[in-house]
Amino acid sequence: PLAQFASRCVEAGTCLCLDVNEASDDYEMPLGDASDAYENIGVLHGNLDEAAACVGRKKEFLERYNIKDGLENVLSNAEIESIARALLRRGCGVVLFTLGPLGAFA
């Protein structure tokens, strides 16, 4: 549904801005790891937990660092960039992550 809606927005000449909240690693969920779900998103905003879920890596990172949430407190700049690049490769125009007290990453 998201990919279809985003496609219609592009056809209408509008920019779709998506604030990701409570995304899941499950590609069958509305906001999950689907390779085409973010193709026509103009701006995607979210925290690192949700953004990592959108590219299917939230579970991997949480297990690697043995935490339940708060990826912004443990991920390296390279890991943050890998999430952003994955979303850009999937078609997002701009990616903005909220990093809590560390600021933001665009």
mmCIF file of C-alpha atoms in Angstrom:
data_model
loop_
_atom_site.group_PDB
_atom_site.id
_atom_site.type_symbol
_atom_site.label_atom_id
_atom_site.label_comp_id
_atom_site.label_asym_id
_atom_site.label_seq_id
_atom_site.Cartn_x
_atom_site.Cartn_y
_atom_site.Cartn_z
ATOM 1 C CA PRO A 1 0.000 0.000 0.000
ATOM 2 C CA LEU A 2 2.794 2.489 0.804
ATOM 3 C CA ALA A 3 4.566 1.960 -2.521
ATOM 4 C CA GLN A 4 1.309 2.462 -4.419
ATOM 5 C CA PHE A 5 0.431 5.615 -2.494
ATOM 6 C CA ALA A 6 3.938 7.048 -2.965
ATOM 7 C CA SER A 7 3.766 6.324 -6.688
ATOM 8 C CA ARG A 8 0.449 8.191 -6.948
ATOM 9 C CA CYS A 9 1.999 11.156 -5.105
ATOM 10 C CA VAL A 10 4.858 11.327 -7.628
ATOM 11 C CA GLU A 11 2.403 11.085 -10.524
ATOM 12 C CA ALA A 12 0.480 13.997 -9.018
ATOM 13 C CA GLY A 13 3.682 16.053 -8.733
ATOM 14 C CA THR A 14 3.849 16.045 -4.950
ATOM 15 C CA CYS A 15 6.630 15.095 -2.549
ATOM 16 C CA LEU A 16 5.711 12.492 0.041
ATOM 17 C CA CYS A 17 7.369 12.995 3.423
ATOM 18 C CA LEU A 18 7.224 9.953 5.703
ATOM 19 C CA ASP A 19 7.838 10.039 9.443
ATOM 20 C CA VAL A 20 8.618 6.435 10.354
ATOM 21 C CA ASN A 21 7.341 5.257 13.728
ATOM 22 C CA GLU A 22 7.243 1.725 15.102
ATOM 23 C CA ALA A 23 8.535 0.080 11.922
ATOM 24 C CA SER A 24 9.096 -3.668 11.892
ATOM 25 C CA ASP A 25 11.709 -5.970 10.355
ATOM 26 C CA ASP A 26 8.819 -8.032 8.961
ATOM 27 C CA TYR A 27 8.443 -7.225 5.264
ATOM 28 C CA GLU A 28 4.780 -8.229 5.429
ATOM 29 C CA MET A 29 3.993 -5.363 7.805
ATOM 30 C CA PRO A 30 2.928 -1.959 6.411
ATOM 31 C CA LEU A 31 6.283 -0.407 7.392
ATOM 32 C CA GLY A 32 8.829 -3.124 7.131
ATOM 33 C CA ASP A 33 11.734 -4.447 5.120
ATOM 34 C CA ALA A 34 10.234 -4.248 1.644
ATOM 35 C CA SER A 35 12.652 -3.488 -1.158
ATOM 36 C CA ASP A 36 10.178 -1.330 -3.084
ATOM 37 C CA ALA A 37 8.205 0.284 -0.253
ATOM 38 C CA TYR A 38 10.348 3.421 -0.099
ATOM 39 C CA GLU A 39 10.897 3.958 -3.832
ATOM 40 C CA ASN A 40 9.068 7.274 -4.181
ATOM 41 C CA ILE A 41 9.466 8.721 -0.693
ATOM 42 C CA GLY A 42 10.772 12.274 -0.979
ATOM 43 C CA VAL A 43 11.859 12.627 2.659
ATOM 44 C CA LEU A 44 12.042 9.798 5.197
ATOM 45 C CA HIS A 45 12.448 10.755 8.869
ATOM 46 C CA GLY A 46 12.747 8.480 11.874
ATOM 47 C CA ASN A 47 14.976 7.332 14.664
ATOM 48 C CA LEU A 48 17.590 4.665 14.065
ATOM 49 C CA ASP A 49 15.535 1.800 15.476
ATOM 50 C CA GLU A 50 12.741 2.400 12.954
ATOM 51 C CA ALA A 51 15.089 3.189 10.067
ATOM 52 C CA ALA A 52 17.068 -0.001 10.689
ATOM 53 C CA ALA A 53 13.809 -1.962 10.636
ATOM 54 C CA CYS A 54 12.913 -0.444 7.266
ATOM 55 C CA VAL A 55 16.021 -2.053 5.770
ATOM 56 C CA GLY A 56 15.699 -5.318 7.713
ATOM 57 C CA ARG A 57 18.600 -4.716 10.108
ATOM 58 C CA LYS A 58 16.994 -3.705 13.428
ATOM 59 C CA LYS A 59 17.037 -7.213 14.888
ATOM 60 C CA GLU A 60 20.650 -7.714 13.751
ATOM 61 C CA PHE A 61 21.845 -4.518 15.444
ATOM 62 C CA LEU A 62 19.843 -5.047 18.648
ATOM 63 C CA GLU A 63 21.252 -8.558 19.002
ATOM 64 C CA ARG A 64 24.800 -7.447 18.154
ATOM 65 C CA TYR A 65 24.761 -4.835 20.913
ATOM 66 C CA ASN A 66 22.541 -6.850 23.289
ATOM 67 C CA ILE A 67 19.994 -4.045 23.750
ATOM 68 C CA LYS A 68 16.221 -3.701 23.350
ATOM 69 C CA ASP A 69 16.183 -0.227 21.774
ATOM 70 C CA GLY A 70 18.218 2.956 21.518
ATOM 71 C CA LEU A 71 20.426 2.202 18.515
ATOM 72 C CA GLU A 72 21.452 5.873 18.424
ATOM 73 C CA ASN A 73 23.461 5.203 21.585
ATOM 74 C CA VAL A 74 25.563 2.381 20.138
ATOM 75 C CA LEU A 75 25.831 2.499 16.345
ATOM 76 C CA SER A 76 28.974 3.822 14.715
ATOM 77 C CA ASN A 77 28.849 6.533 12.057
ATOM 78 C CA ALA A 78 29.608 3.868 9.436
ATOM 79 C CA GLU A 79 26.621 1.765 10.587
ATOM 80 C CA ILE A 80 24.347 4.826 10.561
ATOM 81 C CA GLU A 81 25.533 5.688 7.072
ATOM 82 C CA SER A 82 24.920 2.105 5.905
ATOM 83 C CA ILE A 83 21.268 2.389 6.964
ATOM 84 C CA ALA A 84 20.901 5.734 5.196
ATOM 85 C CA ARG A 85 22.548 4.447 2.021
ATOM 86 C CA ALA A 86 20.278 1.389 2.005
ATOM 87 C CA LEU A 87 17.204 3.649 2.126
ATOM 88 C CA LEU A 88 18.617 5.906 -0.586
ATOM 89 C CA ARG A 89 19.292 2.866 -2.786
ATOM 90 C CA ARG A 90 15.661 1.876 -2.311
ATOM 91 C CA GLY A 91 14.607 5.215 -3.749
ATOM 92 C CA CYS A 92 14.235 7.688 -0.885
ATOM 93 C CA GLY A 93 15.207 11.214 -1.904
ATOM 94 C CA VAL A 94 16.362 12.469 1.503
ATOM 95 C CA VAL A 95 16.903 10.526 4.736
ATOM 96 C CA LEU A 96 16.889 12.280 8.126
ATOM 97 C CA PHE A 97 17.526 10.376 11.365
ATOM 98 C CA THR A 98 16.875 11.705 14.846
ATOM 99 C CA LEU A 99 19.771 10.702 17.120
ATOM 100 C CA GLY A 100 18.433 11.875 20.488
ATOM 101 C CA PRO A 101 21.013 13.933 22.392
ATOM 102 C CA LEU A 102 23.535 13.350 19.561
ATOM 103 C CA GLY A 103 21.504 15.517 17.158
ATOM 104 C CA ALA A 104 20.571 14.327 13.697
ATOM 105 C CA PHE A 105 22.004 12.652 10.593
ATOM 106 C CA ALA A 106 20.985 13.592 7.046
#
